[in-house]
DNA sequence: TATTGTTATACTCTATAACTATA
DNA sequence: TATAGTTATAGAGTATAACAATA
C-alpha cells in the first residue's frame, strides 16, 4: 500500500537539457519541463536526510505493523527495554518528544500489557517504566525485523559506508 | 522559540553504567536510570536520518520564517524557479507529495504573487508553473539563507565529509 | 480508458496552556 | 519555586475517495 505517488523513472536521454541552473532566467514564456532538475535541493542536508528518513519509515510502517508499533512506539518501547525504570521525562529528553504526546502512547503500551509502571524509588512524582516479559519478547522480534529492514533499505551501501553514514548523521543532531 | 524540550547534557561520569545492552534482563524490580542508553536506536539509519533531519528543519523553520516559507513551500518554490513551466504532477512525483496537498500550497504562492500559472503548451489538462520576478528575487535570498544555515548545522563535518554524507543519503532514497 | 487538477474530508502528528502532586 | 506527569485542545501535516476536464 503505497502512501505516496511514486516518481516515474526519469528519461535519461533528456539529461542534457538541464544546463542552466541559475535562478534568474528572466524567461516568462510558456515552457515544457522534460526532466525536473533537483540539483540544488540535493545539496541541502535537511532535504536529503528527510527524504532518506521518509523512505525508510515508509517500509518501517509496513513491516512493523504486525507488531502494532509505529516508529515512535518502537523507539519508546526499545528505550524502555534497554533502560528498565526509565521515566517519561527521560524518554522525552532522549527521543525529543513532548510530554503531552507521550501520555497516550504510554497508556496504550500499558493497556496492551507491554509495559508496567512502577513507583520511582526516590522521586514520588516520577514513574519508572518497565517492559513486561510480553513486551520484551515482542521487542526482540520487532528489533530483529527493524534491523533486517534497515539493512535492505541500505543495501546499496557497503558495511563501511553504512557505518560512516551513521556516524556522520550523529555529528549533526547529537 | 524551541519546539521541543531540549535534552539535558549527559553526565559523562555515568557512562560506565551502561554495560549490559541485552534486551531480556529478566529484572522486574524498581530501578533508577542514570543515563539513558540509546545505542541500539543509534544503529538504525531511519532513526538517525530522522533525528538529523528534524534537527536541521527546526532551525530551518526559524530562519526561513521571514520569507514566509516552510520546508515544503521552499522545496516547491525552489523547484519551480529551477524548472520554469513545471507542472503540479511533476512536483508531486519529484518531491514525493500528494496532489491534494499541493493545491492549497500552489494557490497560496500564487496569491502572494510569487508564482504564475500558465496554460501548458501541449496538454490542456496541465498547468505550467512559473516563478514571478518577485518570487525569483525571494528565492535568491531564501536559498542563500538555507545554504548558510545548512553549513552551520553541518559545521562539525569537513567539506569532504559533508559531500560524502549527501551522496550516501541519496543512495538510500533515490 | 487514463491522466491532471481539484474538492471534501478524515486521520495523524505536533504544539501550547494550564492543572495536580511532589521535591 | 521547580519538576513530573497529566488534561484539554488547537494547529499542522498527511491520507483516501470522488469528481470534472482533457488526453
Coordinates of C-alpha atoms (C1' of nucleotides) in Angstrom, one line a residue:
Chain A
X1 CA 0.0 0.0 0.0
X2 CA 1.9 3.0 -1.3
X3 CA 1.4 6.1 0.7
X4 CA 2.7 8.5 -2.0
X5 CA 2.8 8.7 -5.7
X6 CA 5.9 7.0 -6.9
X7 CA 8.3 9.0 -9.1
X8 CA 8.4 7.7 -12.6
X9 CA 11.7 6.6 -13.9
X10 CA 13.5 9.5 -15.5
X11 CA 14.2 9.6 -19.2
X12 CA 17.9 9.7 -19.1
X13 CA 18.1 10.9 -22.7
X14 CA 16.9 14.3 -21.5
X15 CA 19.7 14.8 -19.1
X16 CA 21.4 17.2 -21.5
X17 CA 18.5 19.6 -21.2
X18 CA 19.4 20.8 -17.7
X19 CA 22.3 23.0 -18.4
X20 CA 21.4 26.4 -16.9
X21 CA 20.9 26.1 -13.1
X22 CA 20.8 29.8 -12.5
X23 CA 17.8 31.1 -10.6
X24 CA 17.0 34.2 -12.6
X25 CA 16.5 33.1 -16.1
X26 CA 14.2 36.1 -16.9
X27 CA 12.2 33.7 -19.0
X28 CA 8.5 34.4 -18.9
X29 CA 7.0 32.4 -21.8
X30 CA 5.3 29.0 -21.6
X31 CA 7.7 26.1 -21.4
X32 CA 7.7 22.3 -21.1
X33 CA 9.9 20.7 -18.5
X34 CA 11.1 17.4 -19.7
X35 CA 13.1 16.2 -16.6
X36 CA 12.8 18.0 -13.3
X37 CA 16.1 19.4 -12.1
X38 CA 16.6 18.9 -8.3
X39 CA 20.3 19.5 -8.2
X40 CA 20.0 22.5 -5.8
X41 CA 17.8 20.7 -3.3
X42 CA 20.2 17.8 -3.4
X43 CA 22.9 20.0 -1.9
X44 CA 20.8 20.5 1.2
X45 CA 21.4 18.1 4.1
X46 CA 17.9 18.7 5.5
X47 CA 16.3 17.8 2.3
X48 CA 18.3 14.6 1.8
X49 CA 18.1 13.5 5.4
X50 CA 14.3 14.0 5.4
X51 CA 13.9 12.1 2.1
X52 CA 16.1 9.2 3.2
X53 CA 14.3 9.0 6.6
X54 CA 10.8 9.0 5.0
X55 CA 12.0 6.4 2.5
X56 CA 12.9 4.1 5.4
X57 CA 10.0 5.0 7.6
X58 CA 7.6 4.1 4.7
X59 CA 8.8 0.5 4.8
X60 CA 9.1 0.5 8.6
X61 CA 5.4 1.2 8.9
X62 CA 4.5 -1.8 6.8
X63 CA 6.9 -4.2 8.3
X64 CA 6.3 -3.3 11.9
X65 CA 2.5 -3.0 11.6
X66 CA 2.1 -6.7 12.6
X67 CA 3.6 -5.8 15.9
X68 CA 1.3 -2.8 16.3
X69 CA 4.2 -0.5 16.5
X70 CA 4.8 2.8 14.7
X71 CA 8.2 4.4 14.7
X72 CA 7.7 6.4 17.9
X73 CA 6.1 3.4 19.7
X74 CA 9.1 1.4 18.6
X75 CA 11.7 3.8 19.8
X76 CA 9.9 4.3 23.1
X77 CA 9.5 0.5 23.7
X78 CA 13.1 -0.1 22.7
X79 CA 14.4 2.6 25.0
X80 CA 12.3 1.2 27.9
X81 CA 13.5 -2.3 27.2
X82 CA 17.1 -1.2 27.2
X83 CA 16.6 1.1 30.2
X84 CA 14.3 -0.5 32.8
X85 CA 12.9 2.1 35.2
X86 CA 13.4 5.0 32.8
X87 CA 10.9 7.8 33.3
X88 CA 8.6 9.6 30.9
X89 CA 10.6 12.7 31.3
X90 CA 13.8 10.9 30.4
X91 CA 12.2 9.4 27.3
X92 CA 11.1 12.9 26.2
X93 CA 14.5 14.4 26.6
X94 CA 16.2 11.4 25.0
X95 CA 13.9 11.0 22.0
X96 CA 12.9 14.6 21.6
X97 CA 9.2 14.1 22.4
X98 CA 6.8 16.4 24.2
X99 CA 5.4 15.1 27.4
X100 CA 1.7 15.5 26.5
X101 CA 2.2 13.4 23.4
X102 CA 3.8 10.6 25.3
X103 CA 0.9 10.2 27.8
X104 CA -1.4 8.4 25.4
X105 CA 1.4 6.4 24.0
X106 CA 2.4 5.1 27.4
X107 CA -1.1 4.3 28.4
X108 CA -1.6 2.4 25.2
X109 CA 1.5 0.3 25.7
X110 CA 0.4 -0.4 29.3
X111 CA -3.1 -1.4 28.4
X112 CA -1.6 -3.8 25.8
X113 CA 0.4 -5.4 28.6
X114 CA 3.7 -4.5 27.1
X115 CA 5.0 -2.2 29.9
X116 CA 4.4 -1.7 33.6
X117 CA 4.5 1.5 35.6
X118 CA 6.2 1.2 39.0
X119 CA 6.8 3.9 41.6
X120 CA 10.1 5.6 41.4
X121 CA 12.4 4.6 44.2
X122 CA 13.5 8.1 45.2
X123 CA 11.1 10.5 43.5
X124 CA 7.4 10.4 44.3
X125 CA 6.5 12.4 41.3
X126 CA 8.1 10.2 38.8
X127 CA 7.1 6.8 37.5
X128 CA 9.5 4.1 36.4
X129 CA 8.7 2.3 33.1
X130 CA 9.5 -1.4 32.7
X131 CA 8.9 -3.8 29.8
X132 CA 6.8 -6.9 30.8
X133 CA 8.1 -10.3 29.6
X134 CA 5.5 -10.0 26.9
X135 CA 6.8 -6.6 25.9
X136 CA 10.4 -7.9 25.9
X137 CA 9.5 -10.8 23.8
X138 CA 7.7 -8.6 21.3
X139 CA 10.7 -6.2 21.1
X140 CA 13.2 -9.0 20.5
X141 CA 11.2 -9.8 17.3
X142 CA 10.5 -6.2 16.4
X143 CA 14.1 -5.1 16.7
X144 CA 15.2 -8.0 14.5
X145 CA 12.6 -7.0 11.9
X146 CA 13.7 -3.4 12.1
X147 CA 17.3 -4.3 11.7
X148 CA 16.6 -6.5 8.7
X149 CA 14.5 -3.8 7.0
X150 CA 17.2 -1.3 7.6
X151 CA 19.8 -3.5 6.0
X152 CA 17.6 -3.9 3.0
X153 CA 17.0 -0.2 2.6
X154 CA 20.7 0.5 2.9
X155 CA 21.6 -2.4 0.5
X156 CA 23.4 0.0 -1.9
X157 CA 25.9 0.9 0.9
X158 CA 28.9 -1.2 1.9
X159 CA 29.1 -2.0 5.6
X160 CA 31.8 0.6 5.9
X161 CA 29.7 3.2 4.2
X162 CA 26.8 2.4 6.4
X163 CA 28.9 2.8 9.5
X164 CA 30.2 6.1 8.1
X165 CA 26.7 7.4 7.4
X166 CA 25.5 6.6 10.9
X167 CA 28.5 8.4 12.4
X168 CA 28.1 11.5 10.2
X169 CA 24.4 11.8 10.9
X170 CA 25.0 11.7 14.6
X171 CA 27.5 14.5 14.2
X172 CA 24.6 16.7 13.1
X173 CA 22.0 16.0 15.7
X174 CA 24.0 15.0 18.8
Chain B
X1 CA 11.2 29.5 20.3
X2 CA 12.1 25.9 21.0
X3 CA 9.6 23.5 19.7
X4 CA 10.7 20.6 21.8
X5 CA 12.2 20.0 25.3
X6 CA 15.9 20.1 24.9
X7 CA 17.9 17.1 26.1
X8 CA 20.0 18.0 29.1
X9 CA 23.7 17.5 28.9
X10 CA 24.5 14.0 29.9
X11 CA 26.6 13.3 33.0
X12 CA 29.6 11.6 31.3
X13 CA 30.7 10.1 34.6
X14 CA 27.9 7.7 34.4
X15 CA 28.9 6.2 31.1
X16 CA 30.3 3.2 32.8
X17 CA 26.8 2.2 34.0
X18 CA 25.6 1.1 30.6
X19 CA 27.3 -2.2 30.3
X20 CA 24.6 -4.7 29.6
X21 CA 22.8 -4.0 26.4
X22 CA 20.8 -7.2 26.3
X23 CA 17.1 -7.0 25.9
X24 CA 16.0 -9.7 28.3
X25 CA 17.4 -8.7 31.6
X26 CA 14.6 -10.6 33.5
X27 CA 14.8 -7.8 36.0
X28 CA 11.5 -6.8 37.4
X29 CA 12.2 -4.7 40.5
X30 CA 12.2 -0.9 40.6
X31 CA 15.3 0.8 39.3
X32 CA 16.8 4.2 38.6
X33 CA 18.2 5.0 35.2
X34 CA 21.1 7.4 35.4
X35 CA 21.9 7.9 31.8
X36 CA 19.6 6.6 29.0
X37 CA 21.2 4.1 26.7
X38 CA 20.3 4.7 23.1
X39 CA 23.0 2.6 21.5
X40 CA 20.5 0.3 19.7
X41 CA 18.5 3.1 18.1
X42 CA 21.7 4.7 17.0
X43 CA 22.4 1.7 14.8
X44 CA 19.2 2.4 12.8
X45 CA 19.5 4.6 9.8
X46 CA 15.9 5.6 9.9
X47 CA 16.2 6.9 13.5
X48 CA 19.4 8.8 12.8
X49 CA 18.3 10.2 9.5
X50 CA 15.0 11.4 11.1
X51 CA 16.8 13.0 14.1
X52 CA 19.3 14.7 11.9
X53 CA 16.6 16.0 9.5
X54 CA 14.4 17.3 12.4
X55 CA 17.4 19.0 13.9
X56 CA 18.0 20.9 10.7
X57 CA 14.3 21.6 10.0
X58 CA 13.9 23.1 13.4
X59 CA 16.4 25.8 12.6
X60 CA 15.1 26.0 9.0
X61 CA 11.7 27.0 10.3
X62 CA 13.1 29.8 12.3
X63 CA 15.5 31.2 9.7
X64 CA 13.1 30.9 6.7
X65 CA 10.1 32.3 8.6
X66 CA 10.9 35.9 7.5
X67 CA 10.4 34.7 3.9
X68 CA 7.0 33.1 4.8
X69 CA 8.4 29.7 3.6
X70 CA 8.2 26.4 5.4
X71 CA 10.3 23.4 4.2
X72 CA 7.7 22.2 1.7
X73 CA 7.0 25.7 0.4
X74 CA 10.7 26.2 0.0
X75 CA 11.3 23.0 -1.9
X76 CA 8.3 23.7 -4.2
X77 CA 9.3 27.3 -4.9
X78 CA 12.9 26.2 -5.5
X79 CA 11.9 23.5 -7.9
X80 CA 9.6 25.9 -9.8
X81 CA 12.4 28.5 -10.0
X82 CA 14.9 26.0 -11.4
X83 CA 12.3 24.4 -13.7
X84 CA 10.1 27.1 -15.3
X85 CA 6.9 25.5 -16.6
X86 CA 6.9 22.5 -14.3
X87 CA 3.5 21.0 -13.6
X88 CA 1.9 20.1 -10.3
X89 CA 2.1 16.5 -11.2
X90 CA 5.8 16.7 -11.8
X91 CA 6.3 18.5 -8.5
X92 CA 4.4 15.7 -6.7
X93 CA 6.4 13.0 -8.4
X94 CA 9.7 14.7 -7.8
X95 CA 9.2 15.9 -4.2
X96 CA 7.0 12.9 -3.1
X97 CA 3.9 15.0 -2.4
X98 CA 0.3 14.1 -2.8
X99 CA -1.7 16.2 -5.4
X100 CA -4.5 17.3 -3.0
X101 CA -1.9 18.6 -0.5
X102 CA -0.2 20.7 -3.2
X103 CA -3.4 22.5 -4.3
X104 CA -3.6 24.9 -1.4
X105 CA 0.1 25.4 -1.4
X106 CA 0.2 26.5 -5.0
X107 CA -2.8 28.7 -4.5
X108 CA -1.1 30.4 -1.6
X109 CA 2.1 31.0 -3.6
X110 CA 0.1 32.4 -6.4
X111 CA -2.0 34.7 -4.3
X112 CA 1.3 36.0 -2.8
X113 CA 2.4 36.9 -6.3
X114 CA 5.4 34.5 -6.1
X115 CA 4.3 32.3 -9.0
X116 CA 2.1 32.4 -12.1
X117 CA 0.1 29.6 -13.6
X118 CA 0.2 29.5 -17.4
X119 CA -1.5 27.1 -19.8
X120 CA 0.6 24.1 -20.8
X121 CA 1.7 24.3 -24.4
X122 CA 0.7 20.8 -25.4
X123 CA -1.5 19.5 -22.7
X124 CA -4.8 21.2 -21.9
X125 CA -5.2 19.4 -18.6
X126 CA -1.9 20.6 -17.2
X127 CA -0.8 24.0 -15.9
X128 CA 2.7 25.2 -16.1
X129 CA 4.1 26.9 -13.0
X130 CA 6.5 29.9 -13.3
X131 CA 8.1 32.0 -10.7
X132 CA 7.4 35.7 -11.0
X133 CA 10.3 38.2 -10.7
X134 CA 9.2 38.8 -7.1
X135 CA 9.3 35.0 -6.5
X136 CA 12.7 34.7 -8.1
X137 CA 14.1 37.5 -6.0
X138 CA 12.7 36.0 -2.9
X139 CA 14.2 32.6 -3.6
X140 CA 17.6 34.0 -4.3
X141 CA 17.6 35.3 -0.8
X142 CA 15.9 32.2 0.7
X143 CA 18.3 29.8 -1.0
X144 CA 21.2 31.8 0.3
X145 CA 19.8 31.7 3.8
X146 CA 19.1 28.0 3.6
X147 CA 22.6 27.2 2.4
X148 CA 24.1 29.3 5.2
X149 CA 22.0 27.5 7.8
X150 CA 22.9 24.1 6.4
X151 CA 26.6 24.9 6.6
X152 CA 26.1 25.9 10.2
X153 CA 24.2 22.8 11.1
X154 CA 26.9 20.6 9.5
X155 CA 29.8 22.6 11.0
X156 CA 31.2 19.5 12.7
X157 CA 31.7 18.0 9.3
X158 CA 34.6 18.6 6.9
X159 CA 33.6 19.6 3.4
X160 CA 34.6 16.1 2.2
X161 CA 32.5 14.5 4.9
X162 CA 29.6 16.7 4.0
X163 CA 29.8 15.7 0.4
X164 CA 30.1 12.0 1.4
X165 CA 27.1 12.3 3.6
X166 CA 24.9 13.8 0.8
X167 CA 26.0 11.1 -1.6
X168 CA 25.3 8.3 0.8
X169 CA 21.8 9.6 1.8
X170 CA 20.9 9.8 -1.9
X171 CA 21.9 6.2 -2.3
X172 CA 19.1 5.4 0.1
X173 CA 16.1 7.3 -1.3
X174 CA 17.0 7.7 -4.9
Chain C
dT1 C1' -9.8 4.4 -20.6
dA2 C1' -6.1 7.1 -18.4
dT3 C1' -4.3 11.5 -16.5
dT4 C1' -4.4 16.4 -14.5
dG5 C1' -6.1 19.1 -11.3
dT6 C1' -9.4 19.7 -7.8
dT7 C1' -12.8 19.3 -3.7
dA8 C1' -14.1 17.4 0.5
dT9 C1' -12.8 15.2 4.4
dA10 C1' -10.7 12.2 7.8
dC11 C1' -6.8 10.9 10.3
dT12 C1' -2.4 11.6 12.5
dC13 C1' 1.2 14.3 14.3
dT14 C1' 2.8 18.1 16.8
dA15 C1' 2.4 22.1 19.8
dT16 C1' 0.7 25.2 23.7
dA17 C1' -1.5 26.3 28.0
dA18 C1' -2.9 25.0 32.3
dC19 C1' -3.6 21.9 36.1
dT20 C1' -2.0 18.3 40.2
dA21 C1' 1.0 16.4 43.0
dT22 C1' 5.5 16.1 44.8
dA23 C1' 10.5 17.9 45.5
Chain D
dT1 C1' 9.8 27.8 43.3
dA2 C1' 10.7 24.0 40.2
dT3 C1' 9.7 19.5 38.2
dA4 C1' 7.0 15.0 36.7
dG5 C1' 3.0 13.8 34.8
dT6 C1' -1.4 14.8 33.1
dT7 C1' -5.6 17.1 30.6
dA8 C1' -7.6 19.5 27.0
dT9 C1' -7.2 21.5 22.8
dA10 C1' -5.5 23.7 18.7
dG11 C1' -2.9 23.6 14.6
dA12 C1' -0.2 21.4 11.0
dG13 C1' 0.7 17.6 8.2
dT14 C1' -0.8 13.6 5.6
dA15 C1' -4.1 10.4 3.8
dT16 C1' -8.1 8.5 0.7
dA17 C1' -12.2 8.8 -2.3
dA18 C1' -14.5 11.0 -5.8
dC19 C1' -15.3 14.4 -9.3
dA20 C1' -14.7 17.4 -13.9
dA21 C1' -12.0 18.4 -17.8
dT22 C1' -8.8 16.8 -21.1
dA23 C1' -5.7 13.2 -23.5

